[in-house]
Coordinates of C-alpha atoms and ligand atoms in Angstrom, one line a residue:
X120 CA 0.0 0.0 0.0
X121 CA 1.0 3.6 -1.1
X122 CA 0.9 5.8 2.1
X123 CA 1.3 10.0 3.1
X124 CA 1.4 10.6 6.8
X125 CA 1.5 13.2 9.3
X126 CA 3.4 12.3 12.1
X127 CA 2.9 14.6 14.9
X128 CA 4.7 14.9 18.3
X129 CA 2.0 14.5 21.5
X130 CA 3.7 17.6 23.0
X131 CA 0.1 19.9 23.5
X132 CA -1.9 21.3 20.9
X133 CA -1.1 21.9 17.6
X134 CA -0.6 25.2 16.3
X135 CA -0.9 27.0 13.1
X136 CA 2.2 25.6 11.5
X137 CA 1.1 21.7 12.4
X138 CA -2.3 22.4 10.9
X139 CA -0.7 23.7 8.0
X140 CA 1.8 21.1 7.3
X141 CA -1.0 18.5 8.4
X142 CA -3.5 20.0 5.6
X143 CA -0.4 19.9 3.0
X144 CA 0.2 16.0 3.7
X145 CA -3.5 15.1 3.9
X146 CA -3.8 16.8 0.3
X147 CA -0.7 15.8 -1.4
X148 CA -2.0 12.0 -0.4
X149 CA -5.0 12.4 -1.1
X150 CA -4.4 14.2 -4.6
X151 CA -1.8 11.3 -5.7
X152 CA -4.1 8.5 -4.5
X153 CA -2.5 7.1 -1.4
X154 CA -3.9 6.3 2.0
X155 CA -3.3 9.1 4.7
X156 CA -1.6 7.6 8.1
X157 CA -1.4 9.4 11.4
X158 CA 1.3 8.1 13.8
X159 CA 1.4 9.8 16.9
X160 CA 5.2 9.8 17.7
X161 CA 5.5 10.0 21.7
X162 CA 9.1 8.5 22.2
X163 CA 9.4 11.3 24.2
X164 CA 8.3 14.8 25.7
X165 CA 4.5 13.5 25.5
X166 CA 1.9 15.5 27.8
X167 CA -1.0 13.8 28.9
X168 CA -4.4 14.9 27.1
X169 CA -1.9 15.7 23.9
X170 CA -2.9 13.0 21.4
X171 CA -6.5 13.6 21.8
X172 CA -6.2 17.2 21.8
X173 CA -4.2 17.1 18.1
X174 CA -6.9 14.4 16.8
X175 CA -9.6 16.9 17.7
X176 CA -7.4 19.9 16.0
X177 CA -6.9 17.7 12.9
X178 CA -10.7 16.2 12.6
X179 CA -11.7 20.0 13.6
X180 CA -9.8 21.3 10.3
X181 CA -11.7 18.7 7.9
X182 CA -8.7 15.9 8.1
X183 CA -9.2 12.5 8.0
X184 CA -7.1 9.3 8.2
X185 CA -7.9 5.5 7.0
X186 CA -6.4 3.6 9.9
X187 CA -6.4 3.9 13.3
X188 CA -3.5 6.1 14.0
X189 CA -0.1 3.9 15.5
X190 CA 1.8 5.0 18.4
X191 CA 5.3 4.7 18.8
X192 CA 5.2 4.3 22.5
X193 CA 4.1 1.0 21.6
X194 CA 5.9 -0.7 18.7
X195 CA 9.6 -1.1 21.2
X196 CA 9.5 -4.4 19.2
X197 CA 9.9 -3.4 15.6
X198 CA 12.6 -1.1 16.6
X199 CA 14.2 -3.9 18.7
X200 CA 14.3 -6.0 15.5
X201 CA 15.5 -3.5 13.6
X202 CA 18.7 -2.9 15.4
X203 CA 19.2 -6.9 15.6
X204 CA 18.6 -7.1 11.9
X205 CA 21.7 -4.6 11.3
X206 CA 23.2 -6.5 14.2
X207 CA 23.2 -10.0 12.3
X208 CA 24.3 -8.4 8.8
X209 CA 27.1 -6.5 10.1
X210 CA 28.3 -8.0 13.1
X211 CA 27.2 -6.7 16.8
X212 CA 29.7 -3.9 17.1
X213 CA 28.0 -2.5 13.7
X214 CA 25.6 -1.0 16.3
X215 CA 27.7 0.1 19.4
X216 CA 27.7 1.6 22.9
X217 CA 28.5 5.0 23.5
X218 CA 28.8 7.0 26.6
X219 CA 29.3 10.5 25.4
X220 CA 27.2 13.7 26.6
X221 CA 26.3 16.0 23.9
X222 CA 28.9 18.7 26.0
X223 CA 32.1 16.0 25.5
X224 CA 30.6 16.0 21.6
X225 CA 30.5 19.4 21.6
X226 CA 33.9 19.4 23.0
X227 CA 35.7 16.9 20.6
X228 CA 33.9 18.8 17.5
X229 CA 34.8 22.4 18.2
X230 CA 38.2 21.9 18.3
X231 CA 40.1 22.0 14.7
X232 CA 42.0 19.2 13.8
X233 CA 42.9 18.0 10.8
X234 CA 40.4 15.7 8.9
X235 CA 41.9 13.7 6.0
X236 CA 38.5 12.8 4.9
X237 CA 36.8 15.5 4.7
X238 CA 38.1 16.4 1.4
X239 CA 39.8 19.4 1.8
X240 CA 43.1 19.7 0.7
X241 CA 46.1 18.2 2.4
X242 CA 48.4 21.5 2.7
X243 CA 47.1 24.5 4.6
X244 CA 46.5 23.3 8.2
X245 CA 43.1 23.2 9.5
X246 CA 40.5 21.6 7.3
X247 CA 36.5 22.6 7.7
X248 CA 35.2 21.6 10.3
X249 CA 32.0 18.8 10.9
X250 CA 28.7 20.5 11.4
X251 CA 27.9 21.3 15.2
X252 CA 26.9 17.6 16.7
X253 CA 28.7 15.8 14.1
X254 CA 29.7 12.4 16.2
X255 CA 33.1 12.2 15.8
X256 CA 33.7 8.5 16.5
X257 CA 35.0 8.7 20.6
X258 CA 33.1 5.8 21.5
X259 CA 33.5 3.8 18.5
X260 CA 36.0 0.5 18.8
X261 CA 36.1 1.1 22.6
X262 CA 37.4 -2.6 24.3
X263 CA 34.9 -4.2 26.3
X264 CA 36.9 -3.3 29.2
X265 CA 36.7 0.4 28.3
X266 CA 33.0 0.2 28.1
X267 CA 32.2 -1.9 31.2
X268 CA 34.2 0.7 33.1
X269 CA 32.4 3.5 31.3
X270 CA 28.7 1.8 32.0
X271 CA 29.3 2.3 35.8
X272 CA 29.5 6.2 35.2
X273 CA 26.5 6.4 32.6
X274 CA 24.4 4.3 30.9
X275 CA 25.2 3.8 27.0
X276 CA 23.5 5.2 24.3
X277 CA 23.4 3.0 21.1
X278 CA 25.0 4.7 17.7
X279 CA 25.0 2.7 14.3
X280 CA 28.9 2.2 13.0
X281 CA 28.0 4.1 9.4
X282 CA 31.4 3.2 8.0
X283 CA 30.9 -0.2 9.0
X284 CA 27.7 -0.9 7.7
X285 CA 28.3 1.1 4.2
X286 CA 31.3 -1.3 3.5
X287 CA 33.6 1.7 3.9
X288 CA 37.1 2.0 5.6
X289 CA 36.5 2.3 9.4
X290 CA 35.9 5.9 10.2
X291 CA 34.8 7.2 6.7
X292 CA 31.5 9.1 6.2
X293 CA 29.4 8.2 3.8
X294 CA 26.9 10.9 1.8
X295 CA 23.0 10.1 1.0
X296 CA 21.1 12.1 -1.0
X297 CA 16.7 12.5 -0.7
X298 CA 15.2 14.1 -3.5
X299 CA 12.9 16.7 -2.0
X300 CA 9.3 18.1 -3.8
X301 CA 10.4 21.9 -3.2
X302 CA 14.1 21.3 -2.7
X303 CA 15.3 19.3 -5.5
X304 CA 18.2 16.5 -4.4
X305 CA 19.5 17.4 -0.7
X306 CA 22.7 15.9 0.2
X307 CA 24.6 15.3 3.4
X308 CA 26.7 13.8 5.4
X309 CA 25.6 10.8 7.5
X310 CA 27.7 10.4 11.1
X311 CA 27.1 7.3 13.5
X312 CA 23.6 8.5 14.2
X313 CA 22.0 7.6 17.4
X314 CA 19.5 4.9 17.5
X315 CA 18.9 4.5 21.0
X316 CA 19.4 6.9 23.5
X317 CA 21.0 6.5 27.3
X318 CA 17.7 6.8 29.0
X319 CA 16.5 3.9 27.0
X320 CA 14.2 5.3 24.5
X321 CA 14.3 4.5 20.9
X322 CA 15.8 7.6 18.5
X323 CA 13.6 9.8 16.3
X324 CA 15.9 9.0 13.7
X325 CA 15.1 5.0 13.9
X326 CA 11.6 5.1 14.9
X327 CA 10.5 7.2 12.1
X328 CA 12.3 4.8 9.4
X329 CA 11.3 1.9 10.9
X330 CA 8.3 3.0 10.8
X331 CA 8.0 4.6 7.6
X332 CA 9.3 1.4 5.9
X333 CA 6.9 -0.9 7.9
X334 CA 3.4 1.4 7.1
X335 CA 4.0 1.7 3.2
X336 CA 4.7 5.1 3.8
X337 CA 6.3 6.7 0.4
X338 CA 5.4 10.0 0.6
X339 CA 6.9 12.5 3.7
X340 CA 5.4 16.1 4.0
X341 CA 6.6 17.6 7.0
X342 CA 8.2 20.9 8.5
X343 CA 11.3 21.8 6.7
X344 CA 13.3 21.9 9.8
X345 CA 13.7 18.3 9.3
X346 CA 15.2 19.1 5.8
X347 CA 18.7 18.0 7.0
X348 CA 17.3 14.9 8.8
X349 CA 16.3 13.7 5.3
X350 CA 19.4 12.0 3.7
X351 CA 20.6 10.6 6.8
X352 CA 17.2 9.1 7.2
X353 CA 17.4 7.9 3.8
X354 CA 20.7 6.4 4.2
X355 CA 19.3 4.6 7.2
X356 CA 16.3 3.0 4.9
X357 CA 18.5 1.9 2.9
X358 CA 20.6 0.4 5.3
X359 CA 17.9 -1.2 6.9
X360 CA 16.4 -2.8 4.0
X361 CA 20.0 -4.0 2.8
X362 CA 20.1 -5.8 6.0
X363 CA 16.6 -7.8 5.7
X364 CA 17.6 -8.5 2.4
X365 CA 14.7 -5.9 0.6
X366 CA 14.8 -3.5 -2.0
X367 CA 14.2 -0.3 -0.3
X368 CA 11.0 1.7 -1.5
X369 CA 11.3 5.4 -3.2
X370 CA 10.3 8.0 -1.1
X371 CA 8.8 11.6 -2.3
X372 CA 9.6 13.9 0.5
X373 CA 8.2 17.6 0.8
X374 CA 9.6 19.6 3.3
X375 CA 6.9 22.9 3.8
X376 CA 8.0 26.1 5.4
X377 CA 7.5 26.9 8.8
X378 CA 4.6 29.5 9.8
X379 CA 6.9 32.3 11.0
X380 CA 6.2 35.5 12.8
X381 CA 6.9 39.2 11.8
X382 CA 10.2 38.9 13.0
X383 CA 10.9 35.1 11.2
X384 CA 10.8 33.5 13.7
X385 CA 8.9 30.1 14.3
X386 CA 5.6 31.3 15.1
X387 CA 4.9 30.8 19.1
X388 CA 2.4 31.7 21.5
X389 CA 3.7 34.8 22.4
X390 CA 2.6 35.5 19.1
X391 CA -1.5 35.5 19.9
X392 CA -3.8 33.0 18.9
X393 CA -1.9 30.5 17.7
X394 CA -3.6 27.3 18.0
X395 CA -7.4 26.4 17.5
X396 CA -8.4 26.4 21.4
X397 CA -6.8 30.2 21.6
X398 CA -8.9 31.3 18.7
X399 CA -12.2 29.7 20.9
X400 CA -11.0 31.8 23.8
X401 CA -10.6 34.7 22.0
X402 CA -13.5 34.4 20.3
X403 CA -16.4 31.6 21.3
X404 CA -18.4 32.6 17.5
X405 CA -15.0 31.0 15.4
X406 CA -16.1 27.0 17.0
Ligands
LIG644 N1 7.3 14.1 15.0 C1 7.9 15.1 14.3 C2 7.4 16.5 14.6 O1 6.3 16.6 15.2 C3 7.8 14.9 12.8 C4 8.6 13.8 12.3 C5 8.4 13.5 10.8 O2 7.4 13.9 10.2 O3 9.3 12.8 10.3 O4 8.1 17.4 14.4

C-alpha cells in the first residue's frame, strides 16, 4: 500500500504551522491517490491529554485518516528488531555503545583538527570543520573493558557504525542524497547516528524509518526543519532494507515552510492566537 502521513509529536496542541503542514500532507496524499496515516510519535516529551487534543485539532480542520492512527510508544519491538537485523548483517559492534554527553561532543567537535576525509586539501593546516553535533567517533572501537568501566559512570547510548555498515574503511563518512518536492536533491553527510538513547528510549531517527518502511509510507510532508534529517534518514532505509535482504522503496519527501512570525521567527504563543483552542478563547463565534 502507497501511504502520506502526518506524524505529529503529542507535546500539546497543535498550532498554526502543524495544521498547516498536516493540511499539505493530507492533500498531497489524497491528490496522488495514497492512503493518509497518522502516527502519533511519543518517544518522548509527551503530555498527557496531547494526542486527543491534536486528533480533535486535525478532525476539527476537515482531516481524515484510514487507519487507526499507531503509536510509537508501543511498537519497542519493531525497533528492537531493527537494530538486531543490522546486528546480524554487520556483526554486533555494527551498532555500538557509546557514553558520550552532547557537552564532550561538543567538545571533541569544536576543536580543529585535521580531517583527511573531509576532502579538503592536504596543505594548509586546519580543514572545515564537521557540522555542530557531528559524532566524531570517541566511542567507537572502545574494548569491552573500556566500556564496562564507562557503564558504571553512565548508561550507553546505542550509535550505528555508518562506515561499517556502508562497506567503507573504518571511520569514513558516507553521503546520501533524498530528493525533496520543493528542494530538489538534498545531500549530506551521515555520522554514526543515534539509534537509542541512554535513558533507554528508541531515537527519532530509527523510529520514524522503521516505521515509515513498515506502514508503506512513500510519501513524507513535514516541516522543513527536518530538511537536513532527510538523507541521513534515507541512508538509514537503505541500510535497513539492505540488512533484511529488501529493496528499499522510493520515497517523495516535501519539506513545507514553517509558519513564521513578523520577526521570522517560528511562530509561538507569544505571538496570539496561535492554536485552535486560543482562537475559541478569544473568540467563542469561530467554534
Ligand atoms: N514528529 C515530528 C514532529 O512533530 C515529525 C517527524 C516526521 O514527520 O518525520 O516534528
Amino acid at each position: 500500500m502507497s501511504a502520506g502521513r502526518y506524524a505529529p509529536s503529542p507535546t500539546g496542541s497543535l498550532h498554526l504551522g502543524n495544521l498547516r503542514t498536516a493540511l499539505v500532507a493530507w492533500l498531497a496524499a489524497r491528490a496522488t491517490d495514497r492512503a493518509f496515516l497518522l502516527r502519533i510519535e511519543g518517544l518522548d516529551r509527551v503530555r498527557s491529554g496531547a494526542e486527543a487534543d491534536q486528533r480533535a485539532d486535525l478532525a476539527a480542520v476537515g482531516l481524515d485518516w484510514d487507519a487507526e492512527p499507531v503509536r510509537q510508544s508501543e511498537r519497542t519491538a519493531l525497533y528492537d528488531a531493527a537494530v538486531a537485523a543490522l546486528r546480524a548483517a554487520h556483526g554486533t559492534d555494527a551498532v555500538y555503545e557509546c557514553f558520550c554527553s552532547r557537552k564532550d561532543i561538543v567538545e571533541a567537535t569544536s576543536a580543529p583538527h585535521p580531517r583527511p576525509d573531509d576532502g579538503a586539501p592536504a596543505s594548509g593546516g586546519t580543514v572545515p570543520l564537521r557540522p555542530p553535533g557531528f559524532y566524531p567517533g570517541t566511542c567507537r572501537g572502545l574494548t569491552e573493558a573500556e566500556r564496562a568501566e564507562r557503564r558504571r559512570v553512565r548508561p550507553a547510548a546505542l550509535r550505528i557504525d555508518v562506515a561499517k555498515v556502508a562497506g567503507l574503511p573504518a571511520g569514513e563518512t558516507p553521503r546520501a542524497t533524498a530528493v525533496d518536492v520543493l528542494h530538489g536533491e538534498v545531500t549530506g553527510l551521515v555520522d554514526d547516528l543515534v539509534l537509542r538513547r541512554n535513558d533507554g528510549a528508541y531515537a527519532y531517527n530509527l523510529a520514524v524509518v522503521v516505521d515509515d518502511l513498515a506502514q508503506g509510507v512513500d510519501q513524507v510532508v513535514r516541516g522543513d526543519d527536518l530538511l537536513d534529517s532527510a538523507p541521513r534518514q534515507r541512508w538509514l532505509a537503505e541500510a535497513l532494507c539492505a540488512a533484511r535482504g529488501e529493496p528499499t522503496p522510493a520515497v517523495e519527501y516535501l519539506h513545507v515552510p514553517l509558519v513564521l512570525n513578523a520577526e521570522g521567527r517560528r511562530l509561538a504563543k507569544r505571538d496570539g492566537a496561535v492554536t485552535l483552542e486560543d482562537l475559541a478563547a478569544q473568540d467563542p463565534a469561530w467554534t
